[in-house]
């Protein structure tokens, strides 16, 4: 199973989300719920989904108090049916109620991405192509959203501007030619980084092949042109198809023999799934008097 990316950045994101929601205090819970009230709650799926974000949800409650016990009932990456229990929480009721929405926001969004990605991946199952994400992610959420893509069976493109050379249209406008852009990239970038070039025509593909680009991104090409590109390339570079990809189109694009299909929709358009938290029972904790 893919390891959860526990990083300081994610801890900061949790703190930001809690600060945004709680502000100066949870006035409703503070007014209604005795601080010594204990309880048990369940987080349940209300539809079929691929689970993503349980370790993150646990951290939300732990940031509020270590007294809440968060016990996962399933694992991230597991597909569950409607009604499935995802986690059981026991401990003081006030932090359970205060952290509920932030925890569910993380779970619903990330599980939505994992579920949506699985649906897209299944459309090209048993075909020699990998479905990859893009940098079109929610600011601050990239590591988490790319984690959710992996849980859904997709693969990650570069994590940022730092871990891969991708020469795009605006770079080419500034430089003037694919040949010169690749030459400069080869000279300046570490030898361990592959050079990818975005092209919009078969003529540009030929130029990128002749200069020795490692990967060529075929941007917004028709399926017919994608097939022609594969014929022209003959294995000299890896090919990535991108632009206007939908569930219906994926099998046709995969059949053109490209190596990768990238979809920004995996992260920017995946609908959140329905998950809820319900308090099942409560009891009062005896408060010891000072001696």
Short mmCIF file of C-alpha atoms in Angstrom, two decimals:
data_model
loop_
_atom_site.label_atom_id
_atom_site.label_comp_id
_atom_site.label_asym_id
_atom_site.label_seq_id
_atom_site.Cartn_x
_atom_site.Cartn_y
_atom_site.Cartn_z
CA UNK A 1 0.00 0.00 0.00
CA UNK A 2 1.23 3.51 -0.81
CA UNK A 3 2.72 5.18 2.27
CA UNK A 4 0.99 8.32 3.52
CA UNK A 5 3.23 11.36 2.85
CA UNK A 6 3.61 12.68 6.41
CA UNK A 7 5.49 15.96 5.98
CA UNK A 8 5.79 19.29 7.84
CA UNK A 9 3.90 20.88 4.93
CA UNK A 10 0.88 18.67 5.61
CA UNK A 11 0.99 19.51 9.33
CA UNK A 12 0.93 23.20 8.39
CA UNK A 13 -2.03 22.58 6.11
CA UNK A 14 -3.92 20.88 8.95
CA UNK A 15 -3.16 23.78 11.27
CA UNK A 16 -4.31 26.29 8.64
CA UNK A 17 -7.57 24.39 8.09
CA UNK A 18 -8.28 24.20 11.83
CA UNK A 19 -7.42 27.87 12.34
CA UNK A 20 -9.72 28.81 9.47
CA UNK A 21 -12.63 26.82 10.91
CA UNK A 22 -12.22 27.34 14.64
CA UNK A 23 -10.96 30.89 14.76
CA UNK A 24 -11.26 32.15 18.34
CA UNK A 25 -13.25 29.09 19.40
CA UNK A 26 -16.05 26.64 18.60
CA UNK A 27 -18.80 28.69 20.20
CA UNK A 28 -21.56 26.11 19.62
CA UNK A 29 -19.70 23.18 21.16
CA UNK A 30 -18.40 25.32 24.01
CA UNK A 31 -21.94 26.47 24.81
CA UNK A 32 -23.64 23.07 24.60
CA UNK A 33 -21.21 20.26 25.40
CA UNK A 34 -19.71 19.65 28.89
CA UNK A 35 -15.93 19.27 28.64
CA UNK A 36 -16.05 15.94 30.53
CA UNK A 37 -18.59 14.33 28.14
CA UNK A 38 -17.13 11.22 26.51
CA UNK A 39 -18.43 9.50 23.41
CA UNK A 40 -18.03 7.14 20.50
CA UNK A 41 -18.48 8.18 16.88
CA UNK A 42 -18.17 6.49 13.50
CA UNK A 43 -17.07 7.82 10.15
CA UNK A 44 -19.06 6.08 7.40
CA UNK A 45 -19.13 6.06 3.62
CA UNK A 46 -22.48 7.03 2.13
CA UNK A 47 -21.59 5.77 -1.36
CA UNK A 48 -19.17 3.36 -3.02
CA UNK A 49 -15.72 4.96 -2.94
CA UNK A 50 -11.97 4.47 -2.74
CA UNK A 51 -10.76 5.58 0.68
CA UNK A 52 -8.03 8.22 0.85
CA UNK A 53 -6.92 10.38 3.75
CA UNK A 54 -7.59 8.38 6.93
CA UNK A 55 -4.13 9.14 8.41
CA UNK A 56 -4.79 12.81 7.66
CA UNK A 57 -8.19 12.72 9.38
CA UNK A 58 -6.57 11.11 12.43
CA UNK A 59 -4.00 13.91 12.56
CA UNK A 60 -6.77 16.52 12.58
CA UNK A 61 -8.14 15.16 15.85
CA UNK A 62 -4.67 14.61 17.29
CA UNK A 63 -3.85 18.27 16.68
CA UNK A 64 -6.80 19.14 18.92
CA UNK A 65 -6.11 16.56 21.64
CA UNK A 66 -4.31 13.27 22.13
CA UNK A 67 -7.27 12.03 24.16
CA UNK A 68 -9.32 11.10 21.07
CA UNK A 69 -8.59 7.56 19.93
CA UNK A 70 -8.92 7.27 16.12
CA UNK A 71 -9.21 3.64 15.01
CA UNK A 72 -9.32 3.03 11.24
CA UNK A 73 -11.66 0.23 10.18
CA UNK A 74 -10.27 0.08 6.63
CA UNK A 75 -7.09 1.13 4.84
CA UNK A 76 -6.36 3.95 2.44
CA UNK A 77 -6.69 2.64 -1.11
CA UNK A 78 -9.44 0.19 -0.20
CA UNK A 79 -12.71 0.34 -2.15
CA UNK A 80 -15.77 0.20 0.13
CA UNK A 81 -19.52 0.11 -0.34
CA UNK A 82 -22.09 2.59 0.95
CA UNK A 83 -22.56 2.18 4.68
CA UNK A 84 -19.05 0.92 5.37
CA UNK A 85 -17.45 2.10 8.61
CA UNK A 86 -14.18 3.86 7.83
CA UNK A 87 -13.09 4.72 11.37
CA UNK A 88 -14.23 4.69 14.99
CA UNK A 89 -13.48 7.58 17.33
CA UNK A 90 -13.66 7.40 21.12
CA UNK A 91 -12.84 10.04 23.70
CA UNK A 92 -13.96 13.53 24.70
CA UNK A 93 -16.90 14.71 22.60
CA UNK A 94 -15.93 18.42 22.25
CA UNK A 95 -12.81 17.88 20.08
CA UNK A 96 -14.63 15.22 18.04
CA UNK A 97 -17.30 17.76 17.13
CA UNK A 98 -14.82 20.59 16.64
CA UNK A 99 -12.60 18.61 14.28
CA UNK A 100 -15.43 16.88 12.40
CA UNK A 101 -15.76 19.20 9.41
CA UNK A 102 -12.05 19.67 8.77
CA UNK A 103 -11.44 15.91 8.93
CA UNK A 104 -14.36 15.19 6.62
CA UNK A 105 -13.29 17.89 4.16
CA UNK A 106 -9.92 16.18 3.77
CA UNK A 107 -11.48 12.71 3.51
CA UNK A 108 -14.23 13.65 1.05
CA UNK A 109 -11.92 15.52 -1.30
CA UNK A 110 -9.07 13.01 -1.36
CA UNK A 111 -11.38 9.99 -1.55
CA UNK A 112 -13.15 11.75 -4.41
CA UNK A 113 -9.88 12.00 -6.32
CA UNK A 114 -8.99 8.36 -5.64
CA UNK A 115 -12.47 7.20 -6.68
CA UNK A 116 -12.51 9.30 -9.85
CA UNK A 117 -8.99 8.18 -10.78
CA UNK A 118 -9.92 4.51 -10.37
CA UNK A 119 -12.83 5.00 -12.77
CA UNK A 120 -10.54 6.58 -15.37
CA UNK A 121 -7.84 3.92 -14.93
CA UNK A 122 -10.38 1.15 -15.40
CA UNK A 123 -11.31 2.64 -18.78
CA UNK A 124 -7.82 1.77 -20.09
CA UNK A 125 -7.25 -1.39 -18.09
CA UNK A 126 -5.19 -4.05 -19.92
CA UNK A 127 -3.96 -1.43 -22.42
CA UNK A 128 -0.22 -0.56 -22.56
CA UNK A 129 -0.64 3.01 -21.31
CA UNK A 130 -0.26 4.77 -17.96
CA UNK A 131 -2.69 7.43 -16.76
CA UNK A 132 -0.86 10.32 -15.06
CA UNK A 133 -1.83 13.49 -13.25
CA UNK A 134 -0.59 17.08 -13.77
CA UNK A 135 0.35 20.15 -11.72
CA UNK A 136 -3.26 21.38 -11.90
CA UNK A 137 -3.76 20.86 -8.19
CA UNK A 138 -5.28 22.82 -5.31
CA UNK A 139 -2.59 25.19 -3.95
CA UNK A 140 -0.98 23.59 -0.90
CA UNK A 141 -2.66 20.23 -1.50
CA UNK A 142 -0.42 18.84 -4.27
CA UNK A 143 1.34 16.13 -2.25
CA UNK A 144 -2.00 14.95 -0.87
CA UNK A 145 -3.84 15.04 -4.20
CA UNK A 146 -1.05 13.16 -5.96
CA UNK A 147 -1.14 10.59 -3.14
CA UNK A 148 -4.87 10.15 -3.79
CA UNK A 149 -4.21 9.68 -7.52
CA UNK A 150 -1.80 6.84 -6.72
CA UNK A 151 -4.38 5.21 -4.44
CA UNK A 152 -6.80 5.24 -7.37
CA UNK A 153 -4.29 3.43 -9.58
CA UNK A 154 -2.95 6.45 -11.46
CA UNK A 155 0.65 7.60 -11.69
CA UNK A 156 2.24 10.91 -10.84
CA UNK A 157 3.76 13.32 -13.33
CA UNK A 158 6.44 15.65 -11.94
CA UNK A 159 5.83 16.96 -8.46
CA UNK A 160 6.76 20.54 -9.31
CA UNK A 161 9.07 22.71 -11.36
CA UNK A 162 12.09 21.22 -9.58
CA UNK A 163 12.01 17.54 -10.53
CA UNK A 164 11.59 17.45 -14.29
CA UNK A 165 12.25 19.56 -17.38
CA UNK A 166 9.05 20.24 -19.34
CA UNK A 167 9.50 22.72 -22.18
CA UNK A 168 6.07 24.18 -22.83
CA UNK A 169 4.58 26.46 -25.46
CA UNK A 170 5.46 29.71 -23.68
CA UNK A 171 9.06 28.59 -23.22
CA UNK A 172 9.23 27.97 -26.96
CA UNK A 173 7.75 31.37 -27.77
CA UNK A 174 10.43 32.97 -25.59
CA UNK A 175 13.32 30.90 -27.00
CA UNK A 176 12.26 30.63 -30.64
CA UNK A 177 12.73 26.95 -31.41
CA UNK A 178 12.47 23.46 -29.97
CA UNK A 179 16.03 22.71 -31.02
CA UNK A 180 17.50 25.63 -29.10
CA UNK A 181 15.30 25.00 -26.07
CA UNK A 182 16.37 21.35 -25.78
CA UNK A 183 20.02 22.31 -26.34
CA UNK A 184 19.88 24.82 -23.47
CA UNK A 185 18.07 22.38 -21.21
CA UNK A 186 20.65 19.65 -21.87
CA UNK A 187 23.45 22.03 -21.00
CA UNK A 188 21.95 23.42 -17.80
CA UNK A 189 19.86 20.64 -16.25
CA UNK A 190 21.33 17.72 -14.27
CA UNK A 191 21.96 14.67 -16.44
CA UNK A 192 19.56 12.69 -14.25
CA UNK A 193 16.54 14.75 -15.42
CA UNK A 194 14.70 13.74 -18.57
CA UNK A 195 13.84 16.43 -21.10
CA UNK A 196 10.17 16.63 -22.11
CA UNK A 197 8.90 18.92 -24.87
CA UNK A 198 5.32 19.98 -25.59
CA UNK A 199 4.37 19.94 -29.28
CA UNK A 200 1.14 20.77 -31.08
CA UNK A 201 1.89 19.44 -34.57
CA UNK A 202 3.61 16.56 -36.31
CA UNK A 203 6.22 18.98 -37.68
CA UNK A 204 7.13 20.03 -34.15
CA UNK A 205 7.23 16.35 -33.19
CA UNK A 206 9.84 15.71 -35.90
CA UNK A 207 11.98 18.59 -34.61
CA UNK A 208 11.75 17.31 -31.03
CA UNK A 209 12.70 13.80 -32.16
CA UNK A 210 15.65 15.05 -34.20
CA UNK A 211 17.12 16.97 -31.26
CA UNK A 212 16.72 13.95 -28.97
CA UNK A 213 13.96 14.88 -26.54
CA UNK A 214 13.35 12.05 -24.06
CA UNK A 215 9.59 12.55 -23.76
CA UNK A 216 7.25 14.40 -26.10
CA UNK A 217 3.92 15.77 -24.92
CA UNK A 218 1.35 15.73 -27.73
CA UNK A 219 -0.91 18.61 -26.80
CA UNK A 220 -4.55 18.66 -27.92
CA UNK A 221 -4.00 16.38 -30.91
CA UNK A 222 -6.75 14.32 -32.47
CA UNK A 223 -6.67 10.55 -32.06
CA UNK A 224 -5.70 10.26 -35.72
CA UNK A 225 -2.69 12.53 -35.19
CA UNK A 226 -1.75 10.67 -32.02
CA UNK A 227 -1.57 7.47 -34.05
CA UNK A 228 0.52 9.20 -36.73
CA UNK A 229 2.83 10.49 -34.01
CA UNK A 230 3.36 6.97 -32.72
CA UNK A 231 4.18 5.81 -36.27
CA UNK A 232 6.72 8.62 -36.72
CA UNK A 233 8.35 8.12 -33.35
CA UNK A 234 9.01 4.38 -33.58
CA UNK A 235 10.21 4.20 -29.99
CA UNK A 236 12.75 7.04 -30.25
CA UNK A 237 11.00 8.88 -27.40
CA UNK A 238 8.20 8.31 -24.95
CA UNK A 239 4.90 9.89 -25.95
CA UNK A 240 2.41 11.60 -23.67
CA UNK A 241 -1.06 12.56 -24.90
CA UNK A 242 -2.71 15.48 -23.17
CA UNK A 243 -5.70 17.76 -23.57
CA UNK A 244 -9.45 17.20 -23.85
CA UNK A 245 -9.30 13.76 -22.26
CA UNK A 246 -12.61 12.32 -21.07
CA UNK A 247 -13.79 8.94 -19.84
CA UNK A 248 -15.31 8.25 -23.25
CA UNK A 249 -12.19 9.22 -25.17
CA UNK A 250 -9.60 7.45 -23.03
CA UNK A 251 -9.81 4.01 -24.75
CA UNK A 252 -9.47 5.59 -28.20
CA UNK A 253 -6.47 7.67 -27.14
CA UNK A 254 -4.85 4.66 -25.47
CA UNK A 255 -5.27 2.64 -28.66
CA UNK A 256 -3.00 5.08 -30.54
CA UNK A 257 0.01 3.52 -28.76
CA UNK A 258 1.08 6.53 -26.72
CA UNK A 259 2.91 5.68 -23.51
CA UNK A 260 1.13 8.07 -21.18
CA UNK A 261 -2.14 9.98 -21.02
CA UNK A 262 -2.16 12.97 -18.66
CA UNK A 263 -5.39 14.31 -17.19
CA UNK A 264 -5.61 17.50 -15.17
CA UNK A 265 -9.19 16.50 -14.38
CA UNK A 266 -7.94 13.80 -12.00
CA UNK A 267 -7.21 16.52 -9.45
CA UNK A 268 -9.04 19.66 -10.56
CA UNK A 269 -12.41 18.14 -11.49
CA UNK A 270 -12.88 15.05 -9.32
CA UNK A 271 -16.16 15.37 -7.36
CA UNK A 272 -16.02 14.98 -3.59
CA UNK A 273 -17.61 11.81 -2.25
CA UNK A 274 -20.19 11.59 0.52
CA UNK A 275 -18.79 10.65 3.94
CA UNK A 276 -20.30 11.49 7.31
CA UNK A 277 -19.49 11.29 11.02
CA UNK A 278 -22.16 10.28 13.53
CA UNK A 279 -22.00 10.31 17.32
CA UNK A 280 -23.32 6.93 18.51
CA UNK A 281 -23.29 7.17 22.29
CA UNK A 282 -22.08 9.38 25.09
CA UNK A 283 -21.26 9.08 28.78
CA UNK A 284 -19.99 11.39 31.47
CA UNK A 285 -16.48 11.00 32.79
CA UNK A 286 -16.20 11.28 36.54
CA UNK A 287 -14.14 14.28 37.53
CA UNK A 288 -11.96 13.62 40.56
CA UNK A 289 -12.08 16.23 43.29
CA UNK A 290 -8.79 17.64 44.47
CA UNK A 291 -7.56 16.35 47.84
#
